């Protein structure tokens, strides 16, 4: 169950003290151990020097936008709840996955095939691409409150955010949708069967996504939890009951 997050030694730096480094030998239970042979994506240009890949034309406002990270396993209901938060609290919803899928399908995108291969194999797209897409979307929105859905998903994402975006934003908290695995699997497969159009809403991709979530994303949630910045939501009930919990969290944190 994703509810049981393995404890991590408290060697991580606090959020305000720079970039944290998770222990390299962190061991995490895996839902699908037999799927460890996911192939690596190679033969693509290095992205570490491509921070200006999708560089905004203008600098972001001097008033730091407020950011809430929204995390949870595949099928935990992040997108559904973000839509409700947007309506109730007037946030701008930025889905890292949606932004990547849009860039993948954009005609002439240099990194479209790279993004396609990473998503199809349940792997996490290089952070330089994701941060650039997020920054551009924030700049273009004209808003000051943002839900960043599905990010940061691993240590590389967190490090990249700290390098590129942490000084430009005011991170409020992490909204963690904690959901039973069987519920998540059923939701994802049902979404795929109903014509979601997502190439990763199938069992093969789902197994890889779950493995990636267990290995890479849960440690990041635990890191923020140790820093006292996680608001945990029981995401197994129906959407309206889940949102009752979400609404209480936002109101208690000063959002009206």
Short mmCIF file of N, CA and C in Angstrom, two decimals, residues 62-173:
data_model
loop_
_atom_site.label_atom_id
_atom_site.label_comp_id
_atom_site.label_asym_id
_atom_site.label_seq_id
_atom_site.Cartn_x
_atom_site.Cartn_y
_atom_site.Cartn_z
N UNK A 62 7.77 40.46 -9.94
CA UNK A 62 8.62 40.58 -8.76
C UNK A 62 7.90 40.07 -7.51
N UNK A 63 6.57 40.03 -7.54
CA UNK A 63 5.80 39.43 -6.45
C UNK A 63 5.79 37.93 -6.66
N UNK A 64 6.35 37.20 -5.71
CA UNK A 64 6.48 35.77 -5.90
C UNK A 64 5.12 35.07 -5.91
N UNK A 65 4.84 34.31 -6.93
CA UNK A 65 3.57 33.56 -6.96
C UNK A 65 3.57 32.46 -5.91
N UNK A 66 2.38 32.19 -5.37
CA UNK A 66 2.22 31.13 -4.38
C UNK A 66 2.02 29.80 -5.10
N UNK A 67 2.75 28.78 -4.64
CA UNK A 67 2.73 27.48 -5.30
C UNK A 67 2.35 26.39 -4.30
N UNK A 68 1.45 25.51 -4.72
CA UNK A 68 1.12 24.30 -3.97
C UNK A 68 1.47 23.12 -4.87
N UNK A 69 2.35 22.25 -4.39
CA UNK A 69 2.66 21.02 -5.11
C UNK A 69 1.56 20.00 -4.83
N UNK A 70 1.09 19.32 -5.87
CA UNK A 70 0.05 18.30 -5.73
C UNK A 70 0.64 16.95 -6.14
N UNK A 71 0.74 16.04 -5.18
CA UNK A 71 1.37 14.75 -5.43
C UNK A 71 0.45 13.61 -5.02
N UNK A 72 0.70 12.46 -5.62
CA UNK A 72 -0.06 11.24 -5.33
C UNK A 72 0.18 10.24 -6.43
N UNK A 73 -0.17 9.01 -6.19
CA UNK A 73 0.05 7.96 -7.18
C UNK A 73 -0.81 8.09 -8.41
N UNK A 74 -0.52 7.32 -9.45
CA UNK A 74 -1.36 7.32 -10.65
C UNK A 74 -2.80 6.96 -10.28
N UNK A 75 -3.75 7.77 -10.71
CA UNK A 75 -5.15 7.48 -10.42
C UNK A 75 -5.63 7.93 -9.06
N UNK A 76 -4.82 8.71 -8.34
CA UNK A 76 -5.23 9.17 -7.01
C UNK A 76 -6.27 10.28 -7.06
N UNK A 77 -6.51 10.83 -8.24
CA UNK A 77 -7.54 11.86 -8.39
C UNK A 77 -7.02 13.27 -8.35
N UNK A 78 -5.73 13.44 -8.62
CA UNK A 78 -5.13 14.78 -8.54
C UNK A 78 -5.80 15.76 -9.50
N UNK A 79 -6.01 15.35 -10.74
CA UNK A 79 -6.60 16.24 -11.73
C UNK A 79 -8.02 16.65 -11.37
N UNK A 80 -8.82 15.69 -10.92
CA UNK A 80 -10.20 15.99 -10.53
C UNK A 80 -10.24 17.00 -9.40
N UNK A 81 -9.42 16.79 -8.39
CA UNK A 81 -9.41 17.70 -7.23
C UNK A 81 -8.84 19.07 -7.59
N UNK A 82 -7.86 19.09 -8.47
CA UNK A 82 -7.31 20.38 -8.90
C UNK A 82 -8.39 21.22 -9.58
N UNK A 83 -9.24 20.59 -10.37
CA UNK A 83 -10.33 21.33 -11.03
C UNK A 83 -11.26 21.96 -10.00
N UNK A 84 -11.52 21.25 -8.92
CA UNK A 84 -12.39 21.76 -7.87
C UNK A 84 -11.69 22.90 -7.11
N UNK A 85 -10.40 22.77 -6.89
CA UNK A 85 -9.64 23.83 -6.20
C UNK A 85 -9.63 25.10 -7.05
N UNK A 86 -9.45 24.95 -8.34
CA UNK A 86 -9.46 26.10 -9.25
C UNK A 86 -10.78 26.85 -9.15
N UNK A 87 -11.87 26.10 -9.16
CA UNK A 87 -13.19 26.73 -9.10
C UNK A 87 -13.43 27.42 -7.75
N UNK A 88 -13.02 26.78 -6.68
CA UNK A 88 -13.32 27.30 -5.33
C UNK A 88 -12.33 28.37 -4.87
N UNK A 89 -11.04 28.19 -5.18
CA UNK A 89 -10.02 29.08 -4.62
C UNK A 89 -9.26 29.89 -5.68
N UNK A 90 -9.65 29.75 -6.95
CA UNK A 90 -9.11 30.58 -8.03
C UNK A 90 -7.60 30.41 -8.23
N UNK A 91 -7.16 29.19 -8.13
CA UNK A 91 -5.78 28.86 -8.49
C UNK A 91 -5.70 28.59 -9.99
N UNK A 92 -4.49 28.68 -10.52
CA UNK A 92 -4.20 28.21 -11.88
C UNK A 92 -3.63 26.81 -11.76
N UNK A 93 -4.22 25.87 -12.49
CA UNK A 93 -3.80 24.47 -12.43
C UNK A 93 -2.79 24.19 -13.52
N UNK A 94 -1.58 23.83 -13.12
CA UNK A 94 -0.54 23.44 -14.07
C UNK A 94 -0.20 21.98 -13.85
N UNK A 95 -0.57 21.15 -14.78
CA UNK A 95 -0.23 19.74 -14.72
C UNK A 95 1.07 19.50 -15.46
N UNK A 96 2.09 19.05 -14.74
CA UNK A 96 3.37 18.77 -15.39
C UNK A 96 3.17 17.75 -16.51
N UNK A 97 2.35 16.73 -16.25
CA UNK A 97 2.11 15.72 -17.28
C UNK A 97 1.42 16.28 -18.50
N UNK A 98 0.41 17.13 -18.29
CA UNK A 98 -0.30 17.72 -19.43
C UNK A 98 0.63 18.62 -20.25
N UNK A 99 1.44 19.41 -19.55
CA UNK A 99 2.38 20.29 -20.27
C UNK A 99 3.36 19.48 -21.10
N UNK A 100 3.81 18.37 -20.56
CA UNK A 100 4.74 17.51 -21.30
C UNK A 100 4.04 16.87 -22.49
N UNK A 101 2.80 16.43 -22.30
CA UNK A 101 2.07 15.82 -23.41
C UNK A 101 1.80 16.84 -24.52
N UNK A 102 1.51 18.08 -24.13
CA UNK A 102 1.30 19.13 -25.14
C UNK A 102 2.59 19.40 -25.91
N UNK A 103 3.70 19.45 -25.20
CA UNK A 103 4.98 19.68 -25.87
C UNK A 103 5.34 18.51 -26.78
N UNK A 104 5.00 17.30 -26.33
CA UNK A 104 5.27 16.10 -27.13
C UNK A 104 4.54 16.17 -28.47
N UNK A 105 3.28 16.69 -28.44
CA UNK A 105 2.51 16.73 -29.69
C UNK A 105 2.70 17.98 -30.50
N UNK A 106 3.46 18.95 -29.94
CA UNK A 106 3.66 20.21 -30.65
C UNK A 106 4.53 19.98 -31.88
N UNK A 107 4.03 20.42 -33.03
CA UNK A 107 4.76 20.21 -34.28
C UNK A 107 6.11 20.92 -34.22
N UNK A 108 7.15 20.19 -34.58
CA UNK A 108 8.49 20.75 -34.61
C UNK A 108 9.22 20.71 -33.29
N UNK A 109 8.62 20.12 -32.24
CA UNK A 109 9.29 20.05 -30.94
C UNK A 109 10.53 19.18 -31.03
N UNK A 110 11.66 19.75 -30.59
CA UNK A 110 12.92 19.01 -30.63
C UNK A 110 12.90 17.83 -29.66
N UNK A 111 12.09 17.95 -28.61
CA UNK A 111 12.10 16.94 -27.57
C UNK A 111 10.81 16.12 -27.52
N UNK A 112 9.99 16.22 -28.55
CA UNK A 112 8.73 15.48 -28.57
C UNK A 112 8.92 13.98 -28.47
N UNK A 113 9.86 13.43 -29.23
CA UNK A 113 10.06 11.98 -29.21
C UNK A 113 10.67 11.53 -27.90
N UNK A 114 11.56 12.33 -27.34
CA UNK A 114 12.14 12.01 -26.04
C UNK A 114 11.05 11.93 -24.99
N UNK A 115 10.16 12.93 -24.96
CA UNK A 115 9.07 12.95 -23.99
C UNK A 115 8.17 11.74 -24.19
N UNK A 116 7.86 11.41 -25.44
CA UNK A 116 7.01 10.26 -25.74
C UNK A 116 7.62 8.98 -25.18
N UNK A 117 8.91 8.77 -25.39
CA UNK A 117 9.56 7.55 -24.92
C UNK A 117 9.59 7.47 -23.41
N UNK A 118 9.85 8.58 -22.75
CA UNK A 118 9.86 8.57 -21.29
C UNK A 118 8.47 8.26 -20.74
N UNK A 119 7.44 8.93 -21.26
CA UNK A 119 6.09 8.72 -20.76
C UNK A 119 5.63 7.29 -21.03
N UNK A 120 5.87 6.80 -22.22
CA UNK A 120 5.42 5.45 -22.58
C UNK A 120 6.06 4.40 -21.69
N UNK A 121 7.28 4.63 -21.25
CA UNK A 121 8.00 3.67 -20.42
C UNK A 121 7.87 3.95 -18.93
N UNK A 122 6.97 4.86 -18.57
CA UNK A 122 6.70 5.14 -17.18
C UNK A 122 7.84 5.81 -16.46
N UNK A 123 8.74 6.44 -17.20
CA UNK A 123 9.89 7.10 -16.59
C UNK A 123 9.66 8.60 -16.50
N UNK A 124 10.51 9.27 -15.73
CA UNK A 124 10.34 10.70 -15.46
C UNK A 124 11.18 11.52 -16.44
N UNK A 125 10.53 12.47 -17.11
CA UNK A 125 11.18 13.30 -18.13
C UNK A 125 12.24 14.19 -17.46
N UNK A 126 13.38 14.43 -18.12
CA UNK A 126 14.43 15.29 -17.54
C UNK A 126 13.89 16.62 -17.04
N UNK A 127 14.39 17.05 -15.89
CA UNK A 127 13.82 18.17 -15.16
C UNK A 127 13.96 19.49 -15.91
N UNK A 128 15.01 19.65 -16.71
CA UNK A 128 15.19 20.90 -17.44
C UNK A 128 14.00 21.18 -18.36
N UNK A 129 13.47 20.13 -18.97
CA UNK A 129 12.32 20.28 -19.84
C UNK A 129 11.09 20.69 -19.02
N UNK A 130 10.85 19.97 -17.94
CA UNK A 130 9.65 20.21 -17.14
C UNK A 130 9.65 21.59 -16.50
N UNK A 131 10.77 21.99 -15.90
CA UNK A 131 10.84 23.30 -15.25
C UNK A 131 10.64 24.44 -16.25
N UNK A 132 11.20 24.30 -17.44
CA UNK A 132 11.05 25.33 -18.45
C UNK A 132 9.58 25.46 -18.88
N UNK A 133 8.91 24.32 -19.03
CA UNK A 133 7.49 24.35 -19.39
C UNK A 133 6.66 24.98 -18.28
N UNK A 134 6.96 24.64 -17.04
CA UNK A 134 6.22 25.20 -15.91
C UNK A 134 6.43 26.71 -15.80
N UNK A 135 7.67 27.15 -15.94
CA UNK A 135 7.97 28.58 -15.82
C UNK A 135 7.26 29.36 -16.91
N UNK A 136 7.28 28.84 -18.11
CA UNK A 136 6.64 29.52 -19.23
C UNK A 136 5.13 29.63 -19.01
N UNK A 137 4.52 28.53 -18.52
CA UNK A 137 3.08 28.53 -18.28
C UNK A 137 2.70 29.50 -17.17
N UNK A 138 3.52 29.58 -16.13
CA UNK A 138 3.24 30.52 -15.04
C UNK A 138 3.32 31.95 -15.53
N UNK A 139 4.33 32.24 -16.31
CA UNK A 139 4.50 33.60 -16.84
C UNK A 139 3.33 33.98 -17.73
N UNK A 140 2.87 33.06 -18.56
CA UNK A 140 1.81 33.37 -19.51
C UNK A 140 0.43 33.48 -18.87
N UNK A 141 0.26 32.92 -17.68
CA UNK A 141 -1.07 32.85 -17.08
C UNK A 141 -1.56 34.18 -16.53
N UNK A 142 -0.64 35.02 -16.05
CA UNK A 142 -1.03 36.25 -15.39
C UNK A 142 -1.61 36.06 -14.01
N UNK A 143 -1.53 34.84 -13.47
CA UNK A 143 -2.08 34.53 -12.16
C UNK A 143 -0.98 34.55 -11.09
N UNK A 144 -1.42 34.49 -9.83
CA UNK A 144 -0.45 34.52 -8.72
C UNK A 144 -0.56 33.32 -7.79
N UNK A 145 -1.52 32.42 -8.07
CA UNK A 145 -1.68 31.19 -7.29
C UNK A 145 -1.63 30.00 -8.22
N UNK A 146 -0.78 29.04 -7.91
CA UNK A 146 -0.60 27.90 -8.82
C UNK A 146 -0.64 26.57 -8.10
N UNK A 147 -1.38 25.64 -8.68
CA UNK A 147 -1.30 24.24 -8.31
C UNK A 147 -0.38 23.58 -9.31
N UNK A 148 0.70 22.99 -8.84
CA UNK A 148 1.61 22.27 -9.74
C UNK A 148 1.40 20.79 -9.49
N UNK A 149 0.75 20.17 -10.42
CA UNK A 149 0.22 18.81 -10.30
C UNK A 149 1.23 17.81 -10.86
N UNK A 150 1.63 16.84 -10.02
CA UNK A 150 2.53 15.79 -10.47
C UNK A 150 3.99 16.19 -10.51
N UNK A 151 4.39 17.10 -9.66
CA UNK A 151 5.77 17.60 -9.64
C UNK A 151 6.03 18.22 -8.26
N UNK A 152 7.25 17.99 -7.67
CA UNK A 152 8.38 17.20 -8.15
C UNK A 152 8.18 15.71 -7.85
N UNK A 153 8.60 14.89 -8.81
CA UNK A 153 8.36 13.45 -8.69
C UNK A 153 9.57 12.66 -8.24
N UNK A 154 10.74 13.26 -8.27
CA UNK A 154 11.93 12.54 -7.81
C UNK A 154 12.98 13.54 -7.33
N UNK A 155 14.13 13.05 -6.89
CA UNK A 155 15.17 13.92 -6.38
C UNK A 155 15.68 14.88 -7.45
N UNK A 156 15.79 14.40 -8.68
CA UNK A 156 16.25 15.25 -9.77
C UNK A 156 15.27 16.40 -10.00
N UNK A 157 13.97 16.10 -9.95
CA UNK A 157 12.95 17.15 -10.06
C UNK A 157 13.10 18.18 -8.97
N UNK A 158 13.29 17.72 -7.74
CA UNK A 158 13.43 18.63 -6.61
C UNK A 158 14.68 19.50 -6.75
N UNK A 159 15.78 18.87 -7.12
CA UNK A 159 17.02 19.63 -7.30
C UNK A 159 16.87 20.66 -8.42
N UNK A 160 16.24 20.25 -9.52
CA UNK A 160 16.05 21.16 -10.64
C UNK A 160 15.16 22.33 -10.27
N UNK A 161 14.09 22.06 -9.52
CA UNK A 161 13.22 23.14 -9.05
C UNK A 161 14.00 24.10 -8.16
N UNK A 162 14.80 23.56 -7.24
CA UNK A 162 15.59 24.41 -6.36
C UNK A 162 16.56 25.30 -7.13
N UNK A 163 17.14 24.75 -8.19
CA UNK A 163 18.09 25.52 -9.01
C UNK A 163 17.39 26.59 -9.82
N UNK A 164 16.27 26.24 -10.41
CA UNK A 164 15.67 27.08 -11.44
C UNK A 164 14.49 27.92 -10.97
N UNK A 165 13.74 27.45 -9.95
CA UNK A 165 12.46 28.08 -9.65
C UNK A 165 12.24 28.46 -8.20
N UNK A 166 12.97 27.89 -7.25
CA UNK A 166 12.63 28.10 -5.84
C UNK A 166 12.75 29.56 -5.43
N UNK A 167 13.71 30.29 -5.99
CA UNK A 167 13.87 31.70 -5.63
C UNK A 167 12.81 32.59 -6.27
N UNK A 168 12.08 32.06 -7.24
CA UNK A 168 11.09 32.86 -7.97
C UNK A 168 9.67 32.63 -7.46
N UNK A 169 9.51 31.67 -6.55
CA UNK A 169 8.17 31.29 -6.11
C UNK A 169 8.10 31.19 -4.58
N UNK A 170 6.88 31.17 -4.06
CA UNK A 170 6.63 31.02 -2.63
C UNK A 170 5.86 29.72 -2.43
N UNK A 171 6.58 28.63 -2.13
CA UNK A 171 5.95 27.33 -1.99
C UNK A 171 5.19 27.25 -0.67
N UNK A 172 3.88 26.97 -0.73
CA UNK A 172 3.01 26.97 0.44
C UNK A 172 3.03 25.64 1.19
N UNK A 173 2.71 24.59 0.48
CA UNK A 173 2.70 23.25 1.07
C UNK A 173 2.56 22.22 -0.04
#
